[in-house]
mmCIF file of C-alpha atoms and ligand atoms in Angstrom:
data_model
loop_
_atom_site.group_PDB
_atom_site.id
_atom_site.type_symbol
_atom_site.label_atom_id
_atom_site.label_comp_id
_atom_site.label_asym_id
_atom_site.label_seq_id
_atom_site.Cartn_x
_atom_site.Cartn_y
_atom_site.Cartn_z
ATOM 1 C CA ARG A 1 0.243 0.354 -0.013
ATOM 2 C CA LYS A 2 1.222 3.565 -0.669
ATOM 3 C CA ARG A 3 2.357 5.647 1.780
ATOM 4 C CA CYS A 4 0.900 9.558 1.868
ATOM 5 C CA ILE A 5 3.471 11.587 2.384
ATOM 6 C CA ARG A 6 3.513 15.667 3.011
ATOM 7 C CA ILE A 7 5.145 18.449 0.508
ATOM 8 C CA SER A 8 5.946 21.557 2.602
ATOM 9 C CA THR A 9 4.757 25.274 1.187
ATOM 10 C CA GLY A 10 7.636 26.693 2.504
ATOM 11 C CA SER A 11 6.688 28.467 4.632
ATOM 12 C CA LYS A 12 6.894 27.091 8.441
ATOM 13 C CA GLN A 13 3.361 28.450 9.275
ATOM 14 C CA LEU A 14 1.427 27.369 7.039
ATOM 15 C CA ASP A 15 2.824 24.411 6.976
ATOM 16 C CA ALA A 16 2.042 23.855 10.643
ATOM 17 C CA ALA A 17 -1.520 25.227 9.775
ATOM 18 C CA LEU A 18 -1.921 22.142 7.596
ATOM 19 C CA ASN A 19 0.317 19.556 10.003
ATOM 20 C CA GLY A 20 3.080 19.379 7.892
ATOM 21 C CA GLY A 21 1.984 20.185 4.126
ATOM 22 C CA PHE A 22 0.237 18.927 1.353
ATOM 23 C CA GLN A 23 -0.674 15.752 1.181
ATOM 24 C CA THR A 24 -0.267 13.076 -1.660
ATOM 25 C CA MET A 25 -2.784 10.883 -2.953
ATOM 26 C CA SER A 26 -5.177 14.888 -2.462
ATOM 27 C CA ILE A 27 -6.335 17.682 -4.452
ATOM 28 C CA ASN A 28 -5.278 20.987 -3.007
ATOM 29 C CA GLU A 29 -7.161 23.853 -4.211
ATOM 30 C CA VAL A 30 -5.502 27.222 -3.349
ATOM 31 C CA TYR A 31 -7.772 30.570 -4.531
ATOM 32 C CA GLY A 32 -7.434 33.939 -4.288
ATOM 33 C CA GLU A 33 -7.502 37.776 -5.796
ATOM 34 C CA PHE A 34 -4.216 38.144 -8.427
ATOM 35 C CA ARG A 35 -1.239 38.800 -6.423
ATOM 36 C CA CYS A 36 -1.281 36.884 -3.858
ATOM 37 C CA GLY A 37 0.851 34.192 -4.377
ATOM 38 C CA LYS A 38 -0.750 31.694 -6.263
ATOM 39 C CA THR A 39 1.957 31.457 -8.589
ATOM 40 C CA GLN A 40 4.741 31.940 -6.466
ATOM 41 C CA LEU A 41 3.503 28.892 -3.658
ATOM 42 C CA ALA A 42 2.952 26.886 -7.124
ATOM 43 C CA HIS A 43 6.569 27.933 -8.077
ATOM 44 C CA THR A 44 8.075 27.570 -4.420
ATOM 45 C CA MET A 45 6.784 23.982 -4.603
ATOM 46 C CA ALA A 46 7.789 22.764 -7.399
ATOM 47 C CA VAL A 47 11.199 23.182 -5.945
ATOM 48 C CA ILE A 48 10.506 21.286 -2.474
ATOM 49 C CA ALA A 49 8.704 18.771 -4.085
ATOM 50 C CA GLN A 50 12.190 17.030 -5.060
ATOM 51 C CA LEU A 51 13.934 18.150 -1.880
ATOM 52 C CA PRO A 52 14.592 15.089 0.961
ATOM 53 C CA LYS A 53 12.416 14.130 3.020
ATOM 54 C CA GLU A 54 14.150 16.257 5.497
ATOM 55 C CA MET A 55 13.662 19.200 4.654
ATOM 56 C CA GLY A 56 9.966 18.766 3.514
ATOM 57 C CA GLY A 57 10.412 17.457 0.198
ATOM 58 C CA ALA A 58 9.036 14.151 -1.605
ATOM 59 C CA GLU A 59 12.311 13.263 -3.763
ATOM 60 C CA GLY A 60 9.657 13.582 -6.652
ATOM 61 C CA LYS A 61 9.335 14.627 -9.858
ATOM 62 C CA VAL A 62 7.047 17.742 -10.781
ATOM 63 C CA ALA A 63 4.543 17.876 -13.220
ATOM 64 C CA TYR A 64 3.789 21.440 -14.371
ATOM 65 C CA ILE A 65 0.483 22.395 -16.200
ATOM 66 C CA ASP A 66 0.680 26.610 -16.911
ATOM 67 C CA THR A 67 -2.590 27.771 -18.832
ATOM 68 C CA GLU A 68 -1.997 31.816 -17.845
ATOM 69 C CA GLY A 69 1.881 31.271 -19.335
ATOM 70 C CA THR A 70 2.745 33.236 -15.716
ATOM 71 C CA PHE A 71 5.899 29.842 -15.197
ATOM 72 C CA ARG A 72 9.493 31.453 -14.847
ATOM 73 C CA PRO A 73 12.450 29.061 -15.020
ATOM 74 C CA GLU A 74 14.119 31.710 -13.505
ATOM 75 C CA ARG A 75 12.165 31.793 -10.199
ATOM 76 C CA ILE A 76 12.566 27.907 -10.012
ATOM 77 C CA MET A 77 16.125 28.706 -10.065
ATOM 78 C CA GLU A 78 16.181 31.762 -7.136
ATOM 79 C CA ILE A 79 14.483 29.256 -5.169
ATOM 80 C CA ALA A 80 16.551 26.004 -5.917
ATOM 81 C CA GLU A 81 19.356 28.139 -4.922
ATOM 82 C CA ARG A 82 17.893 29.195 -1.297
ATOM 83 C CA PHE A 83 17.476 25.601 -0.632
ATOM 84 C CA GLY A 84 20.687 24.915 -2.056
ATOM 85 C CA VAL A 85 20.396 22.744 -5.131
ATOM 86 C CA ASP A 86 21.722 23.166 -8.645
ATOM 87 C CA PRO A 87 19.172 25.621 -10.234
ATOM 88 C CA ASP A 88 19.721 23.531 -13.300
ATOM 89 C CA GLN A 89 18.534 19.912 -11.714
ATOM 90 C CA ALA A 90 15.599 21.583 -10.110
ATOM 91 C CA CYS A 91 14.641 22.615 -14.166
ATOM 92 C CA GLU A 92 15.197 19.415 -14.729
ATOM 93 C CA ASN A 93 13.682 17.599 -12.904
ATOM 94 C CA ILE A 94 9.796 20.177 -13.667
ATOM 95 C CA ALA A 95 7.863 18.730 -16.998
ATOM 96 C CA TYR A 96 6.324 21.769 -17.737
ATOM 97 C CA ALA A 97 3.600 22.533 -20.659
ATOM 98 C CA ARG A 98 1.436 25.315 -21.603
ATOM 99 C CA ALA A 99 -2.173 24.593 -22.331
ATOM 100 C CA GLN A 100 -3.913 27.099 -24.189
ATOM 101 C CA ASN A 101 -7.291 25.566 -24.561
ATOM 102 C CA THR A 102 -9.222 23.392 -22.050
ATOM 103 C CA GLU A 103 -8.877 20.678 -25.399
ATOM 104 C CA MET A 104 -5.237 20.520 -24.723
ATOM 105 C CA GLN A 105 -5.655 21.066 -20.821
ATOM 106 C CA THR A 106 -7.177 17.216 -20.291
ATOM 107 C CA GLU A 107 -5.384 16.350 -22.997
ATOM 108 C CA LEU A 108 -1.668 17.579 -21.151
ATOM 109 C CA LEU A 109 -3.395 15.896 -18.040
ATOM 110 C CA ASP A 110 -3.595 12.178 -20.027
ATOM 111 C CA GLY A 111 -0.315 12.597 -21.795
ATOM 112 C CA LEU A 112 1.133 12.549 -18.273
ATOM 113 C CA ALA A 113 0.137 9.111 -17.232
ATOM 114 C CA ALA A 114 3.021 7.771 -18.700
ATOM 115 C CA ASN A 115 5.183 10.309 -16.920
ATOM 116 C CA PHE A 116 3.577 9.133 -13.801
ATOM 117 C CA ALA A 117 3.993 5.092 -14.245
ATOM 118 C CA THR A 118 7.641 5.737 -13.370
ATOM 119 C CA ASN A 119 6.931 6.174 -10.132
ATOM 120 C CA GLU A 120 9.226 9.284 -9.689
ATOM 121 C CA TYR A 121 6.661 12.001 -10.001
ATOM 122 C CA ARG A 122 4.757 13.360 -6.176
ATOM 123 C CA LEU A 123 3.782 16.571 -7.859
ATOM 124 C CA LEU A 124 1.536 17.925 -10.388
ATOM 125 C CA VAL A 125 0.761 21.814 -10.683
ATOM 126 C CA ILE A 126 -2.034 22.842 -12.353
ATOM 127 C CA ASP A 127 -1.813 26.928 -12.236
ATOM 128 C CA SER A 128 -4.730 27.465 -12.759
ATOM 129 C CA VAL A 129 -7.318 24.937 -12.949
ATOM 130 C CA MET A 130 -10.186 27.470 -13.529
ATOM 131 C CA SER A 131 -9.215 30.357 -16.286
ATOM 132 C CA LEU A 132 -9.114 28.327 -19.364
ATOM 133 C CA TYR A 133 -12.782 26.502 -18.743
ATOM 134 C CA ARG A 134 -13.783 30.638 -17.829
ATOM 135 C CA THR A 135 -12.795 31.224 -21.911
ATOM 136 C CA ASP A 136 -14.091 28.255 -23.557
ATOM 137 C CA TYR A 137 -17.080 27.820 -22.189
ATOM 138 C CA VAL A 138 -19.178 31.617 -22.695
ATOM 139 C CA GLY A 139 -21.970 32.468 -20.318
ATOM 140 C CA ARG A 140 -24.966 30.958 -18.205
ATOM 141 C CA GLY A 141 -26.107 29.078 -21.363
ATOM 142 C CA GLU A 142 -22.803 27.261 -21.826
ATOM 143 C CA LEU A 143 -22.649 26.670 -17.691
ATOM 144 C CA SER A 144 -23.955 23.006 -17.145
ATOM 145 C CA GLU A 145 -21.692 21.532 -20.334
ATOM 146 C CA ARG A 146 -18.621 23.343 -18.928
ATOM 147 C CA GLN A 147 -19.281 21.620 -15.046
ATOM 148 C CA GLN A 148 -19.415 18.453 -17.055
ATOM 149 C CA VAL A 149 -16.282 18.603 -18.976
ATOM 150 C CA LEU A 150 -14.724 19.980 -15.885
ATOM 151 C CA GLY A 151 -16.089 17.055 -13.791
ATOM 152 C CA GLN A 152 -14.132 14.530 -15.965
ATOM 153 C CA PHE A 153 -11.350 16.947 -16.123
ATOM 154 C CA LEU A 154 -11.132 16.099 -12.129
ATOM 155 C CA ARG A 155 -12.381 12.909 -12.068
ATOM 156 C CA ARG A 156 -8.982 11.909 -13.551
ATOM 157 C CA ALA A 157 -7.131 14.349 -11.531
ATOM 158 C CA THR A 158 -7.754 12.758 -8.276
ATOM 159 C CA GLN A 159 -7.049 9.092 -9.712
ATOM 160 C CA MET A 160 -3.660 9.753 -10.971
ATOM 161 C CA ALA A 161 -3.581 10.855 -7.777
ATOM 162 C CA GLU A 162 -4.454 8.402 -5.718
ATOM 163 C CA GLU A 163 -2.949 5.844 -8.520
ATOM 164 C CA PHE A 164 0.492 7.955 -8.393
ATOM 165 C CA ASN A 165 0.356 8.876 -4.573
ATOM 166 C CA LEU A 166 0.160 12.825 -6.172
ATOM 167 C CA VAL A 167 0.081 16.070 -4.521
ATOM 168 C CA VAL A 168 -1.987 18.156 -7.468
ATOM 169 C CA LEU A 169 -1.893 22.101 -6.826
ATOM 170 C CA MET A 170 -4.830 23.497 -8.355
ATOM 171 C CA THR A 171 -4.616 27.212 -8.592
ATOM 172 C CA ASN A 172 -7.987 29.204 -9.032
ATOM 173 C CA GLN A 173 -9.345 32.517 -9.050
ATOM 174 C CA VAL A 174 -12.339 33.844 -7.008
ATOM 175 C CA MET A 175 -15.273 35.501 -9.312
ATOM 176 C CA SER A 176 -15.990 38.965 -9.883
ATOM 177 C CA ASP A 177 -19.108 37.468 -12.490
ATOM 178 C CA PRO A 178 -22.921 38.901 -10.521
ATOM 179 C CA GLY A 179 -24.234 36.118 -12.998
ATOM 180 C CA ALA A 180 -21.985 33.407 -11.521
ATOM 181 C CA SER A 181 -21.858 34.429 -7.570
ATOM 182 C CA ALA A 182 -25.641 34.184 -7.334
ATOM 183 C CA LEU A 183 -25.752 30.345 -8.488
ATOM 184 C CA PHE A 184 -22.499 29.340 -6.153
ATOM 185 C CA ALA A 185 -22.863 29.705 -2.803
ATOM 186 C CA GLY A 186 -19.572 31.621 -0.960
ATOM 187 C CA VAL A 187 -17.078 31.164 1.576
ATOM 188 C CA ASP A 188 -16.462 34.972 3.384
ATOM 189 C CA GLY A 189 -17.350 37.001 0.049
ATOM 190 C CA ARG A 190 -14.704 35.843 -2.034
ATOM 191 C CA LYS A 191 -16.348 32.845 -4.487
ATOM 192 C CA PRO A 192 -13.916 29.885 -5.536
ATOM 193 C CA ALA A 193 -14.310 29.524 -9.869
ATOM 194 C CA GLY A 194 -15.836 26.180 -10.601
ATOM 195 C CA GLY A 195 -19.038 25.682 -8.289
ATOM 196 C CA HIS A 196 -19.401 22.318 -6.963
ATOM 197 C CA ILE A 197 -17.879 20.411 -8.925
ATOM 198 C CA LEU A 198 -14.503 21.524 -7.979
ATOM 199 C CA ALA A 199 -15.759 22.087 -4.638
ATOM 200 C CA HIS A 200 -16.114 18.535 -4.332
ATOM 201 C CA ALA A 201 -13.414 17.461 -6.040
ATOM 202 C CA SER A 202 -11.321 19.523 -4.114
ATOM 203 C CA THR A 203 -9.831 17.530 -0.193
ATOM 204 C CA THR A 204 -7.876 21.091 0.574
ATOM 205 C CA ARG A 205 -8.697 24.735 0.093
ATOM 206 C CA LEU A 206 -7.457 27.256 0.969
ATOM 207 C CA LEU A 207 -7.613 31.112 0.592
ATOM 208 C CA LEU A 208 -4.947 33.524 -0.244
ATOM 209 C CA ARG A 209 -5.605 37.499 0.644
ATOM 210 C CA LYS A 210 -2.949 40.333 1.328
ATOM 211 C CA GLY A 211 -2.935 41.183 4.221
ATOM 212 C CA ARG A 212 -1.079 44.366 6.122
ATOM 213 C CA GLY A 213 2.390 45.179 4.017
ATOM 214 C CA GLU A 214 4.198 42.292 2.714
ATOM 215 C CA GLU A 215 2.117 40.341 4.504
ATOM 216 C CA ARG A 216 0.226 37.807 3.087
ATOM 217 C CA VAL A 217 -2.957 35.529 5.011
ATOM 218 C CA ALA A 218 -4.105 31.662 4.176
ATOM 219 C CA LYS A 219 -6.944 30.908 5.477
ATOM 220 C CA ILE A 220 -8.366 26.942 5.694
ATOM 221 C CA VAL A 221 -11.703 26.587 4.386
ATOM 222 C CA ASP A 222 -12.283 23.236 3.924
ATOM 223 C CA SER A 223 -10.076 19.812 4.976
ATOM 224 C CA PRO A 224 -10.148 16.433 5.914
ATOM 225 C CA ASP A 225 -7.849 17.122 9.028
ATOM 226 C CA CYS A 226 -6.865 20.395 9.677
ATOM 227 C CA PRO A 227 -9.765 22.804 11.848
ATOM 228 C CA GLU A 228 -10.309 26.216 10.117
ATOM 229 C CA ARG A 229 -7.393 27.900 10.405
ATOM 230 C CA GLU A 230 -5.292 31.078 9.470
ATOM 231 C CA ALA A 231 -1.548 31.272 8.948
ATOM 232 C CA THR A 232 0.620 34.125 7.259
ATOM 233 C CA TYR A 233 3.749 33.773 4.789
ATOM 234 C CA ILE A 234 5.562 36.208 2.657
ATOM 235 C CA ILE A 235 6.688 36.430 -1.041
ATOM 236 C CA THR A 236 10.546 36.225 -1.240
ATOM 237 C CA THR A 237 13.082 35.700 -3.985
ATOM 238 C CA GLY A 238 13.292 31.979 -2.661
ATOM 239 C CA GLY A 239 9.196 31.662 -2.622
ATOM 240 C CA ILE A 240 7.131 31.517 -0.158
ATOM 241 C CA ASN A 241 8.821 31.989 3.468
ATOM 242 C CA ASP A 242 7.499 33.556 6.858
HETATM 243 P P1 ADP B 301 -0.964 34.760 -8.393
HETATM 244 O O1 ADP B 301 -0.442 33.980 -9.120
HETATM 245 O O2 ADP B 301 -1.912 35.210 -6.823
HETATM 246 O O3 ADP B 301 -1.940 35.607 -9.295
HETATM 247 P P2 ADP B 301 1.973 35.441 -7.804
HETATM 248 O O4 ADP B 301 2.139 34.460 -7.564
HETATM 249 O O5 ADP B 301 2.337 35.894 -9.297
HETATM 250 O O6 ADP B 301 0.286 35.916 -7.607
HETATM 251 O O7 ADP B 301 2.488 36.239 -6.922
HETATM 252 C C1 ADP B 301 2.375 38.090 -6.994
HETATM 253 C C2 ADP B 301 3.658 38.179 -6.495
HETATM 254 O O8 ADP B 301 4.430 38.243 -5.899
HETATM 255 C C3 ADP B 301 4.155 40.125 -6.521
HETATM 256 O O9 ADP B 301 3.301 40.913 -5.248
HETATM 257 C C4 ADP B 301 5.296 39.610 -6.775
HETATM 258 O O10 ADP B 301 5.984 40.970 -6.016
HETATM 259 C C5 ADP B 301 6.115 38.797 -5.382
HETATM 260 N N1 ADP B 301 7.119 38.603 -6.545
HETATM 261 C C6 ADP B 301 7.195 37.614 -7.604
HETATM 262 N N2 ADP B 301 8.440 37.473 -7.857
HETATM 263 C C7 ADP B 301 9.114 37.865 -6.812
HETATM 264 C C8 ADP B 301 10.247 38.192 -6.078
HETATM 265 N N3 ADP B 301 10.989 37.954 -6.802
HETATM 266 N N4 ADP B 301 10.822 38.566 -5.051
HETATM 267 C C9 ADP B 301 9.927 38.607 -4.298
HETATM 268 N N5 ADP B 301 8.487 38.720 -4.800
HETATM 269 C C10 ADP B 301 7.893 38.665 -5.369
HETATM 270 MG MG1 MG B 302 -0.831 33.438 -11.209
#
């Protein structure tokens, strides 16, 4: 039987709030407004996942599906330096792919099964999960079709997380669209995109927001084993930190 592993976020406070970090064999969703650090967290974890277990890692490779074109190898290299690992090696251990539409997003996920079958991978990043669904399916008329296709994608991701012992880290946007917000009850007035389908697929949900000054705040809004609580973190050259 596969054993569940936790991967550190880069922030000790946030790790403590999460009982040690994000767990493999589950979908972890991080949502919040722009510039809260979702992509920075994805970059940070893409390095930490490669580290030894004593350092909060999983000694694994990383798959990274980028839907917004915000992946930066230079950031991976800077974060690698913080943890004392070879920057080029850190980049080589990340299988990167850019998705341009939802069909490609699904194809890329399916294609990664071959990578995951090597049992070398411990983290799958999808940054962000909903952005292409929101541009490919516009308006209420297409919402039910969108949710159906999204559900298939999420079932596949869940299955892969369990079969291949992966942390699936999905970032998500908050909705500003008033029509949609009436449809999906929100959390603290900030509603993640994706509705009930995504809410049910996510094992752990984290809401990120700006705090005082440089500070950012993460709130655990849904977790199988953590109470609802907050932790602060900052974004540095070396990635997410305390
Ligand atoms: P999101 O994906 O939630 O929209 P990002 O993860 O892109 O947000 O985070 C953007 C924030 O990260 C910005 O406030 C930016 O100043 C900060 N940031 C990006 N790179 C660095 C860096 N090298 N050092 C410190 N902060 C950085
Ligand atoms: Mg981003």
